[in-house]
PDB file of C-alpha atoms in Angstrom:
ATOM      1  CA  UNK A  12       2.516 -19.182 -15.106  1.00 96.00           C
ATOM      2  CA  UNK A  13       6.260 -18.641 -15.498  1.00 97.00           C
ATOM      3  CA  UNK A  14       7.968 -15.913 -13.443  1.00 98.00           C
ATOM      4  CA  UNK A  15      11.458 -14.469 -13.888  1.00 98.00           C
ATOM      5  CA  UNK A  16      12.925 -13.200 -10.593  1.00 98.00           C
ATOM      6  CA  UNK A  17      15.982 -11.055  -9.948  1.00 97.00           C
ATOM      7  CA  UNK A  18      17.353 -11.220  -6.409  1.00 94.00           C
ATOM      8  CA  UNK A  19      15.796 -14.675  -6.065  1.00 94.00           C
ATOM      9  CA  UNK A  20      18.415 -15.896  -3.601  1.00 90.00           C
ATOM     10  CA  UNK A  21      17.890 -12.998  -1.176  1.00 92.00           C
ATOM     11  CA  UNK A  22      15.619 -12.940   1.870  1.00 93.00           C
ATOM     12  CA  UNK A  23      12.473 -11.847   0.003  1.00 96.00           C
ATOM     13  CA  UNK A  24      13.321 -13.697  -3.193  1.00 96.00           C
ATOM     14  CA  UNK A  25      13.742 -17.049  -1.437  1.00 95.00           C
ATOM     15  CA  UNK A  26      10.349 -16.688   0.229  1.00 97.00           C
ATOM     16  CA  UNK A  27       8.619 -15.698  -3.009  1.00 98.00           C
ATOM     17  CA  UNK A  28      10.206 -18.599  -4.897  1.00 97.00           C
ATOM     18  CA  UNK A  29       8.782 -20.973  -2.271  1.00 97.00           C
ATOM     19  CA  UNK A  30       5.298 -19.479  -2.669  1.00 98.00           C
ATOM     20  CA  UNK A  31       5.408 -19.762  -6.454  1.00 98.00           C
ATOM     21  CA  UNK A  32       6.740 -23.318  -6.520  1.00 97.00           C
ATOM     22  CA  UNK A  33       4.209 -24.480  -3.910  1.00 97.00           C
ATOM     23  CA  UNK A  34       1.481 -23.128  -6.185  1.00 97.00           C
ATOM     24  CA  UNK A  35       2.869 -25.057  -9.152  1.00 96.00           C
ATOM     25  CA  UNK A  36       4.306 -22.101 -11.059  1.00 97.00           C
ATOM     26  CA  UNK A  37       7.624 -22.181 -12.907  1.00 97.00           C
ATOM     27  CA  UNK A  38      10.464 -19.894 -11.813  1.00 97.00           C
ATOM     28  CA  UNK A  39      13.374 -18.518 -13.810  1.00 97.00           C
ATOM     29  CA  UNK A  40      15.978 -16.588 -11.848  1.00 97.00           C
ATOM     30  CA  UNK A  41      18.994 -14.455 -12.697  1.00 96.00           C
ATOM     31  CA  UNK A  42      22.284 -14.697 -10.830  1.00 94.00           C
ATOM     32  CA  UNK A  43      25.704 -13.074 -11.168  1.00 91.00           C
ATOM     33  CA  UNK A  44      27.345 -16.306 -10.007  1.00 87.00           C
ATOM     34  CA  UNK A  45      27.577 -19.220 -12.435  1.00 85.00           C
ATOM     35  CA  UNK A  46      27.984 -21.574  -9.466  1.00 82.00           C
ATOM     36  CA  UNK A  47      24.486 -20.637  -8.252  1.00 82.00           C
ATOM     37  CA  UNK A  48      22.793 -21.749 -11.458  1.00 89.00           C
ATOM     38  CA  UNK A  49      20.541 -24.726 -10.759  1.00 83.00           C
ATOM     39  CA  UNK A  50      18.017 -26.447 -12.942  1.00 86.00           C
ATOM     40  CA  UNK A  51      15.097 -28.628 -11.919  1.00 87.00           C
ATOM     41  CA  UNK A  52      11.621 -29.268 -13.234  1.00 85.00           C
ATOM     42  CA  UNK A  53      10.194 -25.795 -12.466  1.00 93.00           C
ATOM     43  CA  UNK A  54      13.283 -23.911 -11.328  1.00 95.00           C
ATOM     44  CA  UNK A  55      15.890 -22.655 -13.804  1.00 95.00           C
ATOM     45  CA  UNK A  56      18.838 -20.312 -13.313  1.00 96.00           C
ATOM     46  CA  UNK A  57      20.401 -17.942 -15.847  1.00 96.00           C
ATOM     47  CA  UNK A  58      23.551 -15.823 -15.749  1.00 96.00           C
ATOM     48  CA  UNK A  59      23.627 -12.042 -15.913  1.00 96.00           C
ATOM     49  CA  UNK A  60      25.999  -9.214 -15.025  1.00 95.00           C
ATOM     50  CA  UNK A  61      24.261  -5.814 -15.079  1.00 94.00           C
ATOM     51  CA  UNK A  62      27.533  -3.931 -14.532  1.00 91.00           C
ATOM     52  CA  UNK A  63      28.907  -5.430 -17.743  1.00 93.00           C
ATOM     53  CA  UNK A  64      25.576  -5.411 -19.577  1.00 94.00           C
ATOM     54  CA  UNK A  65      25.527  -9.213 -19.914  1.00 96.00           C
ATOM     55  CA  UNK A  66      22.400 -11.371 -19.709  1.00 97.00           C
ATOM     56  CA  UNK A  67      21.371 -14.788 -20.973  1.00 96.00           C
ATOM     57  CA  UNK A  68      18.583 -14.040 -23.464  1.00 95.00           C
ATOM     58  CA  UNK A  69      16.995 -17.429 -22.738  1.00 96.00           C
ATOM     59  CA  UNK A  70      15.900 -16.191 -19.304  1.00 97.00           C
ATOM     60  CA  UNK A  71      12.708 -14.681 -20.767  1.00 97.00           C
ATOM     61  CA  UNK A  72      11.637 -17.754 -22.748  1.00 96.00           C
ATOM     62  CA  UNK A  73       8.023 -18.493 -21.832  1.00 96.00           C
ATOM     63  CA  UNK A  74       8.042 -15.871 -19.053  1.00 98.00           C
ATOM     64  CA  UNK A  75       4.783 -14.047 -18.265  1.00 98.00           C
ATOM     65  CA  UNK A  76       5.910 -11.878 -15.340  1.00 98.00           C
ATOM     66  CA  UNK A  77       9.193 -10.353 -14.137  1.00 98.00           C
ATOM     67  CA  UNK A  78       9.713  -9.653 -10.426  1.00 98.00           C
ATOM     68  CA  UNK A  79      12.657  -7.302  -9.897  1.00 98.00           C
ATOM     69  CA  UNK A  80      14.066  -7.630  -6.367  1.00 97.00           C
ATOM     70  CA  UNK A  81      17.772  -7.102  -7.094  1.00 94.00           C
ATOM     71  CA  UNK A  82      19.528  -4.200  -5.372  1.00 91.00           C
ATOM     72  CA  UNK A  83      22.453  -3.544  -3.053  1.00 88.00           C
ATOM     73  CA  UNK A  84      21.617  -3.552   0.672  1.00 86.00           C
ATOM     74  CA  UNK A  85      20.955  -0.164   2.308  1.00 85.00           C
ATOM     75  CA  UNK A  86      22.376  -1.457   5.597  1.00 77.00           C
ATOM     76  CA  UNK A  87      26.039  -0.876   4.694  1.00 82.00           C
ATOM     77  CA  UNK A  88      27.840   2.412   5.371  1.00 83.00           C
ATOM     78  CA  UNK A  89      26.983   4.986   2.704  1.00 83.00           C
ATOM     79  CA  UNK A  90      30.306   6.055   1.271  1.00 89.00           C
ATOM     80  CA  UNK A  91      30.167   8.051  -1.961  1.00 89.00           C
ATOM     81  CA  UNK A  92      31.052   4.939  -3.954  1.00 92.00           C
ATOM     82  CA  UNK A  93      28.456   2.817  -2.166  1.00 90.00           C
ATOM     83  CA  UNK A  94      25.772   5.462  -2.742  1.00 89.00           C
ATOM     84  CA  UNK A  95      26.417   5.074  -6.454  1.00 93.00           C
ATOM     85  CA  UNK A  96      26.171   1.291  -6.102  1.00 93.00           C
ATOM     86  CA  UNK A  97      22.816   1.604  -4.301  1.00 92.00           C
ATOM     87  CA  UNK A  98      21.396   3.409  -7.322  1.00 93.00           C
ATOM     88  CA  UNK A  99      23.174   1.518 -10.109  1.00 92.00           C
ATOM     89  CA  UNK A 100      22.393  -1.932  -8.686  1.00 92.00           C
ATOM     90  CA  UNK A 101      18.703  -1.124  -9.087  1.00 94.00           C
ATOM     91  CA  UNK A 102      18.676   0.997 -12.225  1.00 95.00           C
ATOM     92  CA  UNK A 103      21.269  -0.740 -14.418  1.00 95.00           C
ATOM     93  CA  UNK A 104      19.669  -4.116 -13.777  1.00 96.00           C
ATOM     94  CA  UNK A 105      16.205  -2.805 -14.718  1.00 97.00           C
ATOM     95  CA  UNK A 106      17.627  -1.132 -17.819  1.00 97.00           C
ATOM     96  CA  UNK A 107      19.250  -4.399 -18.893  1.00 97.00           C
ATOM     97  CA  UNK A 108      15.911  -6.198 -18.651  1.00 98.00           C
ATOM     98  CA  UNK A 109      14.132  -3.374 -20.474  1.00 98.00           C
ATOM     99  CA  UNK A 110      16.584  -3.450 -23.371  1.00 97.00           C
ATOM    100  CA  UNK A 111      16.321  -7.238 -23.580  1.00 97.00           C
ATOM    101  CA  UNK A 112      12.532  -7.048 -23.904  1.00 97.00           C
ATOM    102  CA  UNK A 113      12.685  -4.067 -26.264  1.00 96.00           C
ATOM    103  CA  UNK A 114      14.849  -6.016 -28.694  1.00 95.00           C
ATOM    104  CA  UNK A 115      13.010  -9.340 -28.327  1.00 94.00           C
ATOM    105  CA  UNK A 116      10.480 -10.075 -31.045  1.00 84.00           C
ATOM    106  CA  UNK A 117       8.544 -12.912 -29.430  1.00 89.00           C
ATOM    107  CA  UNK A 118       8.523 -12.419 -25.660  1.00 95.00           C
ATOM    108  CA  UNK A 119       5.232 -12.762 -23.733  1.00 96.00           C
ATOM    109  CA  UNK A 120       6.011 -10.672 -20.640  1.00 98.00           C
ATOM    110  CA  UNK A 121       2.896  -8.764 -19.592  1.00 98.00           C
ATOM    111  CA  UNK A 122       3.721  -7.555 -16.077  1.00 98.00           C
ATOM    112  CA  UNK A 123       6.823  -6.040 -14.412  1.00 98.00           C
ATOM    113  CA  UNK A 124       6.703  -6.084 -10.603  1.00 98.00           C
ATOM    114  CA  UNK A 125       9.421  -4.090  -8.852  1.00 98.00           C
ATOM    115  CA  UNK A 126      10.508  -3.810  -5.255  1.00 97.00           C
ATOM    116  CA  UNK A 127      10.596  -0.241  -3.969  1.00 97.00           C
ATOM    117  CA  UNK A 128      10.973   1.569  -0.660  1.00 95.00           C
ATOM    118  CA  UNK A 129       8.893   3.561   1.814  1.00 95.00           C
ATOM    119  CA  UNK A 130      11.784   6.013   2.182  1.00 92.00           C
ATOM    120  CA  UNK A 131      10.252   8.008  -0.655  1.00 94.00           C
ATOM    121  CA  UNK A 132       7.701   9.447   1.807  1.00 95.00           C
ATOM    122  CA  UNK A 133       8.617  12.518   3.894  1.00 93.00           C
ATOM    123  CA  UNK A 134       8.890  12.272   7.685  1.00 91.00           C
ATOM    124  CA  UNK A 135       5.726  13.364   9.470  1.00 91.00           C
ATOM    125  CA  UNK A 136       4.114  12.914  12.870  1.00 86.00           C
ATOM    126  CA  UNK A 137       0.688  13.927  11.598  1.00 88.00           C
ATOM    127  CA  UNK A 138       0.250  12.399   8.120  1.00 93.00           C
ATOM    128  CA  UNK A 139      -0.714   8.893   7.162  1.00 95.00           C
ATOM    129  CA  UNK A 140       0.653   8.029   3.731  1.00 96.00           C
ATOM    130  CA  UNK A 141      -1.435   5.858   1.447  1.00 96.00           C
ATOM    131  CA  UNK A 142      -0.894   5.231  -2.259  1.00 96.00           C
ATOM    132  CA  UNK A 143      -2.844   8.330  -3.325  1.00 93.00           C
ATOM    133  CA  UNK A 144      -0.360  10.782  -1.780  1.00 89.00           C
ATOM    134  CA  UNK A 145       2.416  12.020  -4.041  1.00 89.00           C
ATOM    135  CA  UNK A 146       4.639  13.957  -1.619  1.00 88.00           C
ATOM    136  CA  UNK A 147       8.300  13.033  -1.892  1.00 91.00           C
ATOM    137  CA  UNK A 148      11.101  13.408   0.650  1.00 90.00           C
ATOM    138  CA  UNK A 149      14.304  15.298  -0.209  1.00 87.00           C
ATOM    139  CA  UNK A 150      16.681  12.706   1.296  1.00 89.00           C
ATOM    140  CA  UNK A 151      19.264  10.579  -0.491  1.00 89.00           C
ATOM    141  CA  UNK A 152      17.199   7.419   0.011  1.00 90.00           C
ATOM    142  CA  UNK A 153      14.144   9.092  -1.449  1.00 92.00           C
ATOM    143  CA  UNK A 154      16.205   9.888  -4.538  1.00 93.00           C
ATOM    144  CA  UNK A 155      17.255   6.224  -4.730  1.00 94.00           C
ATOM    145  CA  UNK A 156      13.595   5.167  -4.650  1.00 95.00           C
ATOM    146  CA  UNK A 157      12.628   7.751  -7.280  1.00 96.00           C
ATOM    147  CA  UNK A 158      15.273   6.482  -9.705  1.00 96.00           C
ATOM    148  CA  UNK A 159      14.320   2.888  -8.830  1.00 96.00           C
ATOM    149  CA  UNK A 160      10.673   3.520  -9.698  1.00 97.00           C
ATOM    150  CA  UNK A 161      11.535   5.480 -12.847  1.00 97.00           C
ATOM    151  CA  UNK A 162      13.525   2.489 -14.075  1.00 97.00           C
ATOM    152  CA  UNK A 163      10.431   0.326 -13.499  1.00 98.00           C
ATOM    153  CA  UNK A 164       8.019   2.744 -15.144  1.00 98.00           C
ATOM    154  CA  UNK A 165       9.899   2.619 -18.452  1.00 98.00           C
ATOM    155  CA  UNK A 166       8.396  -0.851 -19.039  1.00 98.00           C
ATOM    156  CA  UNK A 167       5.064   0.879 -19.677  1.00 98.00           C
ATOM    157  CA  UNK A 168       6.586   2.003 -22.987  1.00 97.00           C
ATOM    158  CA  UNK A 169       6.479  -1.664 -24.017  1.00 97.00           C
ATOM    159  CA  UNK A 170       2.790  -1.975 -23.052  1.00 97.00           C
ATOM    160  CA  UNK A 171       3.761  -3.950 -19.950  1.00 98.00           C
ATOM    161  CA  UNK A 172       1.881  -3.445 -16.679  1.00 98.00           C
ATOM    162  CA  UNK A 173       4.058  -2.056 -13.873  1.00 98.00           C
ATOM    163  CA  UNK A 174       3.714  -2.541 -10.112  1.00 98.00           C
ATOM    164  CA  UNK A 175       5.939  -1.001  -7.417  1.00 98.00           C
ATOM    165  CA  UNK A 176       5.832  -2.440  -3.883  1.00 98.00           C
ATOM    166  CA  UNK A 177       7.033   0.185  -1.414  1.00 97.00           C
ATOM    167  CA  UNK A 178       8.299  -2.010   1.383  1.00 96.00           C
ATOM    168  CA  UNK A 179       8.747  -1.200   5.066  1.00 93.00           C
ATOM    169  CA  UNK A 180      11.014  -2.929   7.605  1.00 92.00           C
ATOM    170  CA  UNK A 181      10.831  -6.677   6.935  1.00 94.00           C
ATOM    171  CA  UNK A 182      10.405  -8.912   9.998  1.00 94.00           C
ATOM    172  CA  UNK A 183      11.812 -12.416   9.677  1.00 94.00           C
ATOM    173  CA  UNK A 184      13.636 -15.042  11.709  1.00 94.00           C
ATOM    174  CA  UNK A 185      15.773 -15.782   8.639  1.00 92.00           C
ATOM    175  CA  UNK A 186      17.627 -12.472   8.395  1.00 86.00           C
ATOM    176  CA  UNK A 187      17.149  -8.753   7.911  1.00 84.00           C
ATOM    177  CA  UNK A 188      16.527  -5.833  10.252  1.00 86.00           C
ATOM    178  CA  UNK A 189      14.668  -7.650  13.035  1.00 88.00           C
ATOM    179  CA  UNK A 190      17.632  -9.885  13.873  1.00 87.00           C
ATOM    180  CA  UNK A 191      19.810  -6.787  14.229  1.00 85.00           C
ATOM    181  CA  UNK A 192      17.233  -5.219  16.570  1.00 88.00           C
ATOM    182  CA  UNK A 193      17.167  -8.389  18.665  1.00 90.00           C
ATOM    183  CA  UNK A 194      20.932  -8.639  19.238  1.00 89.00           C
ATOM    184  CA  UNK A 195      21.458  -5.763  21.733  1.00 89.00           C
ATOM    185  CA  UNK A 196      18.238  -6.564  23.607  1.00 91.00           C
ATOM    186  CA  UNK A 197      19.340 -10.187  23.994  1.00 89.00           C
ATOM    187  CA  UNK A 198      22.635  -8.894  25.447  1.00 88.00           C
ATOM    188  CA  UNK A 199      20.773  -6.674  27.973  1.00 87.00           C
ATOM    189  CA  UNK A 200      21.930  -3.438  26.266  1.00 86.00           C
ATOM    190  CA  UNK A 201      18.832  -2.695  24.208  1.00 87.00           C
ATOM    191  CA  UNK A 202      17.167   0.703  24.078  1.00 89.00           C
ATOM    192  CA  UNK A 203      15.113   2.913  21.820  1.00 89.00           C
ATOM    193  CA  UNK A 204      16.488   5.634  19.571  1.00 89.00           C
ATOM    194  CA  UNK A 205      16.024   9.365  20.077  1.00 88.00           C
ATOM    195  CA  UNK A 206      12.593  10.198  21.446  1.00 89.00           C
ATOM    196  CA  UNK A 207      11.359   6.737  20.510  1.00 90.00           C
ATOM    197  CA  UNK A 208       8.183   8.344  19.175  1.00 93.00           C
ATOM    198  CA  UNK A 209       9.078   7.922  15.510  1.00 93.00           C
ATOM    199  CA  UNK A 210       6.599   5.663  13.722  1.00 94.00           C
ATOM    200  CA  UNK A 211       8.033   2.666  11.908  1.00 93.00           C
ATOM    201  CA  UNK A 212       6.111   0.809   9.228  1.00 95.00           C
ATOM    202  CA  UNK A 213       6.935  -2.868   8.883  1.00 95.00           C
ATOM    203  CA  UNK A 214       5.755  -6.153   7.349  1.00 97.00           C
ATOM    204  CA  UNK A 215       6.276  -9.851   8.119  1.00 98.00           C
ATOM    205  CA  UNK A 216       8.244 -11.716   5.438  1.00 98.00           C
ATOM    206  CA  UNK A 217       5.426 -14.226   4.912  1.00 98.00           C
ATOM    207  CA  UNK A 218       2.934 -11.423   4.287  1.00 98.00           C
ATOM    208  CA  UNK A 219       5.345  -9.682   1.928  1.00 98.00           C
ATOM    209  CA  UNK A 220       5.863 -12.773  -0.229  1.00 98.00           C
ATOM    210  CA  UNK A 221       2.111 -13.423  -0.227  1.00 98.00           C
ATOM    211  CA  UNK A 222       1.479  -9.797  -1.219  1.00 98.00           C
ATOM    212  CA  UNK A 223       3.810 -10.157  -4.203  1.00 98.00           C
ATOM    213  CA  UNK A 224       1.877 -13.258  -5.207  1.00 98.00           C
ATOM    214  CA  UNK A 225      -1.429 -11.414  -4.692  1.00 98.00           C
ATOM    215  CA  UNK A 226      -0.237  -8.554  -6.933  1.00 98.00           C
ATOM    216  CA  UNK A 227       0.886 -11.039  -9.593  1.00 97.00           C
ATOM    217  CA  UNK A 228      -2.336 -13.061  -9.523  1.00 97.00           C
ATOM    218  CA  UNK A 229      -4.586 -10.005  -9.681  1.00 97.00           C
ATOM    219  CA  UNK A 230      -2.388  -7.974 -12.062  1.00 96.00           C
ATOM    220  CA  UNK A 231      -2.477  -4.969  -9.724  1.00 97.00           C
ATOM    221  CA  UNK A 232      -0.735  -1.942 -11.197  1.00 98.00           C
ATOM    222  CA  UNK A 233       0.922   1.145  -9.747  1.00 98.00           C
ATOM    223  CA  UNK A 234       2.194   1.817  -6.242  1.00 98.00           C
ATOM    224  CA  UNK A 235       1.345  -0.665  -3.480  1.00 98.00           C
ATOM    225  CA  UNK A 236       2.378   0.033   0.108  1.00 98.00           C
ATOM    226  CA  UNK A 237       3.872  -3.248   1.351  1.00 98.00           C
ATOM    227  CA  UNK A 238       3.452  -2.650   5.079  1.00 98.00           C
ATOM    228  CA  UNK A 239       1.351  -3.994   7.932  1.00 98.00           C
ATOM    229  CA  UNK A 240      -1.886  -2.101   8.688  1.00 97.00           C
ATOM    230  CA  UNK A 241      -0.561  -1.492  12.220  1.00 97.00           C
ATOM    231  CA  UNK A 242       2.665   0.558  12.328  1.00 96.00           C
ATOM    232  CA  UNK A 243       4.367   1.070  15.689  1.00 96.00           C
ATOM    233  CA  UNK A 244       6.596   3.594  17.426  1.00 95.00           C
ATOM    234  CA  UNK A 245      10.275   2.777  17.862  1.00 93.00           C
ATOM    235  CA  UNK A 246       9.871   2.775  21.642  1.00 95.00           C
ATOM    236  CA  UNK A 247       6.891   0.418  21.588  1.00 95.00           C
ATOM    237  CA  UNK A 248       8.633  -1.885  19.118  1.00 94.00           C
ATOM    238  CA  UNK A 249      11.708  -2.041  21.362  1.00 94.00           C
ATOM    239  CA  UNK A 250       9.504  -2.880  24.350  1.00 95.00           C
ATOM    240  CA  UNK A 251       7.609  -5.531  22.375  1.00 95.00           C
ATOM    241  CA  UNK A 252      10.840  -7.250  21.309  1.00 94.00           C
ATOM    242  CA  UNK A 253      12.161  -7.149  24.896  1.00 94.00           C
ATOM    243  CA  UNK A 254       8.893  -8.634  26.175  1.00 95.00           C
ATOM    244  CA  UNK A 255       9.014 -11.467  23.642  1.00 96.00           C
ATOM    245  CA  UNK A 256      12.658 -12.139  24.560  1.00 95.00           C
ATOM    246  CA  UNK A 257      11.888 -11.813  28.294  1.00 94.00           C
ATOM    247  CA  UNK A 258      14.645  -9.226  28.683  1.00 93.00           C
ATOM    248  CA  UNK A 259      14.561  -6.022  30.753  1.00 93.00           C
ATOM    249  CA  UNK A 260      15.051  -2.557  29.268  1.00 92.00           C
ATOM    250  CA  UNK A 261      16.851  -0.254  31.665  1.00 86.00           C
ATOM    251  CA  UNK A 262      19.179   1.880  29.510  1.00 87.00           C
ATOM    252  CA  UNK A 263      18.203   5.372  28.311  1.00 85.00           C
ATOM    253  CA  UNK A 264      17.393   5.898  24.652  1.00 85.00           C
ATOM    254  CA  UNK A 265      20.371   6.470  22.367  1.00 87.00           C
ATOM    255  CA  UNK A 266      20.615  10.110  21.194  1.00 83.00           C
ATOM    256  CA  UNK A 267      20.546  10.756  17.461  1.00 81.00           C
ATOM    257  CA  UNK A 268      23.987  12.406  17.393  1.00 74.00           C
ATOM    258  CA  UNK A 269      25.579   9.241  18.818  1.00 80.00           C
ATOM    259  CA  UNK A 270      24.156   7.055  16.059  1.00 73.00           C
ATOM    260  CA  UNK A 271      25.140   9.633  13.447  1.00 75.00           C
ATOM    261  CA  UNK A 272      28.722   9.413  14.712  1.00 71.00           C
ATOM    262  CA  UNK A 273      28.630   5.588  14.571  1.00 73.00           C
ATOM    263  CA  UNK A 274      26.712   5.045  11.336  1.00 71.00           C
ATOM    264  CA  UNK A 275      27.147   8.271   9.406  1.00 77.00           C
ATOM    265  CA  UNK A 276      24.326   9.284   7.069  1.00 71.00           C
ATOM    266  CA  UNK A 277      22.815   5.801   7.348  1.00 66.00           C
ATOM    267  CA  UNK A 278      21.633   6.649  10.887  1.00 73.00           C
ATOM    268  CA  UNK A 279      18.463   8.188   9.428  1.00 76.00           C
ATOM    269  CA  UNK A 280      17.138   4.632   8.988  1.00 74.00           C
ATOM    270  CA  UNK A 281      16.697   4.498  12.772  1.00 78.00           C
ATOM    271  CA  UNK A 282      15.066   7.889  13.157  1.00 73.00           C
ATOM    272  CA  UNK A 283      12.713   8.092  10.165  1.00 84.00           C
ATOM    273  CA  UNK A 284       9.098   8.776  11.092  1.00 89.00           C
ATOM    274  CA  UNK A 285       6.677   7.445   8.484  1.00 92.00           C
ATOM    275  CA  UNK A 286       3.136   6.274   9.181  1.00 95.00           C
ATOM    276  CA  UNK A 287       2.215   4.311   6.058  1.00 97.00           C
ATOM    277  CA  UNK A 288      -1.068   2.568   5.280  1.00 97.00           C
ATOM    278  CA  UNK A 289      -1.531  -0.445   2.950  1.00 98.00           C
ATOM    279  CA  UNK A 290      -4.926   0.802   1.770  1.00 97.00           C
ATOM    280  CA  UNK A 291      -4.611  -0.442  -1.795  1.00 98.00           C
ATOM    281  CA  UNK A 292      -3.855  -4.009  -0.739  1.00 98.00           C
ATOM    282  CA  UNK A 293      -6.552  -4.192   1.927  1.00 98.00           C
ATOM    283  CA  UNK A 294      -9.187  -2.531  -0.260  1.00 97.00           C
ATOM    284  CA  UNK A 295      -8.553  -5.172  -2.939  1.00 97.00           C
ATOM    285  CA  UNK A 296      -8.990  -8.007  -0.444  1.00 97.00           C
ATOM    286  CA  UNK A 297      -5.484  -8.920   0.692  1.00 98.00           C
ATOM    287  CA  UNK A 298      -5.470 -10.553   4.133  1.00 98.00           C
ATOM    288  CA  UNK A 299      -2.440 -10.249   6.417  1.00 98.00           C
ATOM    289  CA  UNK A 300      -1.405 -13.387   8.260  1.00 98.00           C
ATOM    290  CA  UNK A 301       0.617 -11.335  10.782  1.00 98.00           C
ATOM    291  CA  UNK A 302      -1.039  -7.906  10.950  1.00 98.00           C
ATOM    292  CA  UNK A 303       0.176  -6.913  14.444  1.00 98.00           C
ATOM    293  CA  UNK A 304       3.668  -6.664  15.912  1.00 97.00           C
ATOM    294  CA  UNK A 305       2.680  -9.104  18.659  1.00 97.00           C
ATOM    295  CA  UNK A 306       1.681 -11.782  16.139  1.00 98.00           C
ATOM    296  CA  UNK A 307       4.763 -11.146  13.996  1.00 97.00           C
ATOM    297  CA  UNK A 308       7.203 -11.297  16.918  1.00 97.00           C
ATOM    298  CA  UNK A 309       5.622 -14.437  18.335  1.00 97.00           C
ATOM    299  CA  UNK A 310       6.241 -16.072  14.956  1.00 97.00           C
ATOM    300  CA  UNK A 311       9.780 -14.725  14.449  1.00 96.00           C
ATOM    301  CA  UNK A 312      11.136 -15.045  18.002  1.00 93.00           C
ATOM    302  CA  UNK A 313      10.762 -18.538  19.436  1.00 84.00           C
TER     303      UNK A 313
END
């Protein structure tokens, strides 16, 4: 099997590349930096620039599956210009791939697997969102996810299977949100946010990469919730991190208005309340290596 990956040098992409190579699959990857192009027996880089509409056509030679992970980080301040970048970095890149395949006469791509986000779901203290529910939030991030998924769904027009992995907070010792959560607690200034009751759905990086591989191997289509089966409240997560770090928590929770002043609109990432279930993955037989926060933190915080 030969897989083309966008965003291959990011946190999730690196982990997925390792999984694929360890299982003797070939990987093509796209990069906007010519200096990052490397070639080895089963690992080949190709140049692209979605903003300029440039892509090396050879990237799809022999490729069976495309995994689309590219997209600007949501953890930078959301200025008007950066909001546009959040959308365009996902949509323009997908459109470039779509047009490449549409014009190609001899490609063999059968499956397009796209990253997506759980921010599409509305906040709720009472609902558990699985893949059968179609309610959509009215927030900016929800709109980003909608456009992201629409750009993936267009590949169906080419008779290509489409999968969309709606991903929660990714726990890893290599980068991402967890390391940012750890920093203030390590410095004895950690605390929860708001009431602390908001439910946060998360997944360990190892499980996420394995879930992508599971989706690829089994050609699973549609929406897949890429989250652990055991979500946790913000307050309990803060306590669990402090316990693993052997640090006390003695400060009061940070009010929402304070974080809004510091972070602007991006503060909603800390106060979203979404209880999400990975029912599709578990019903099809996927096994989590780190299903609980305790197991995940013990692995990530040494």
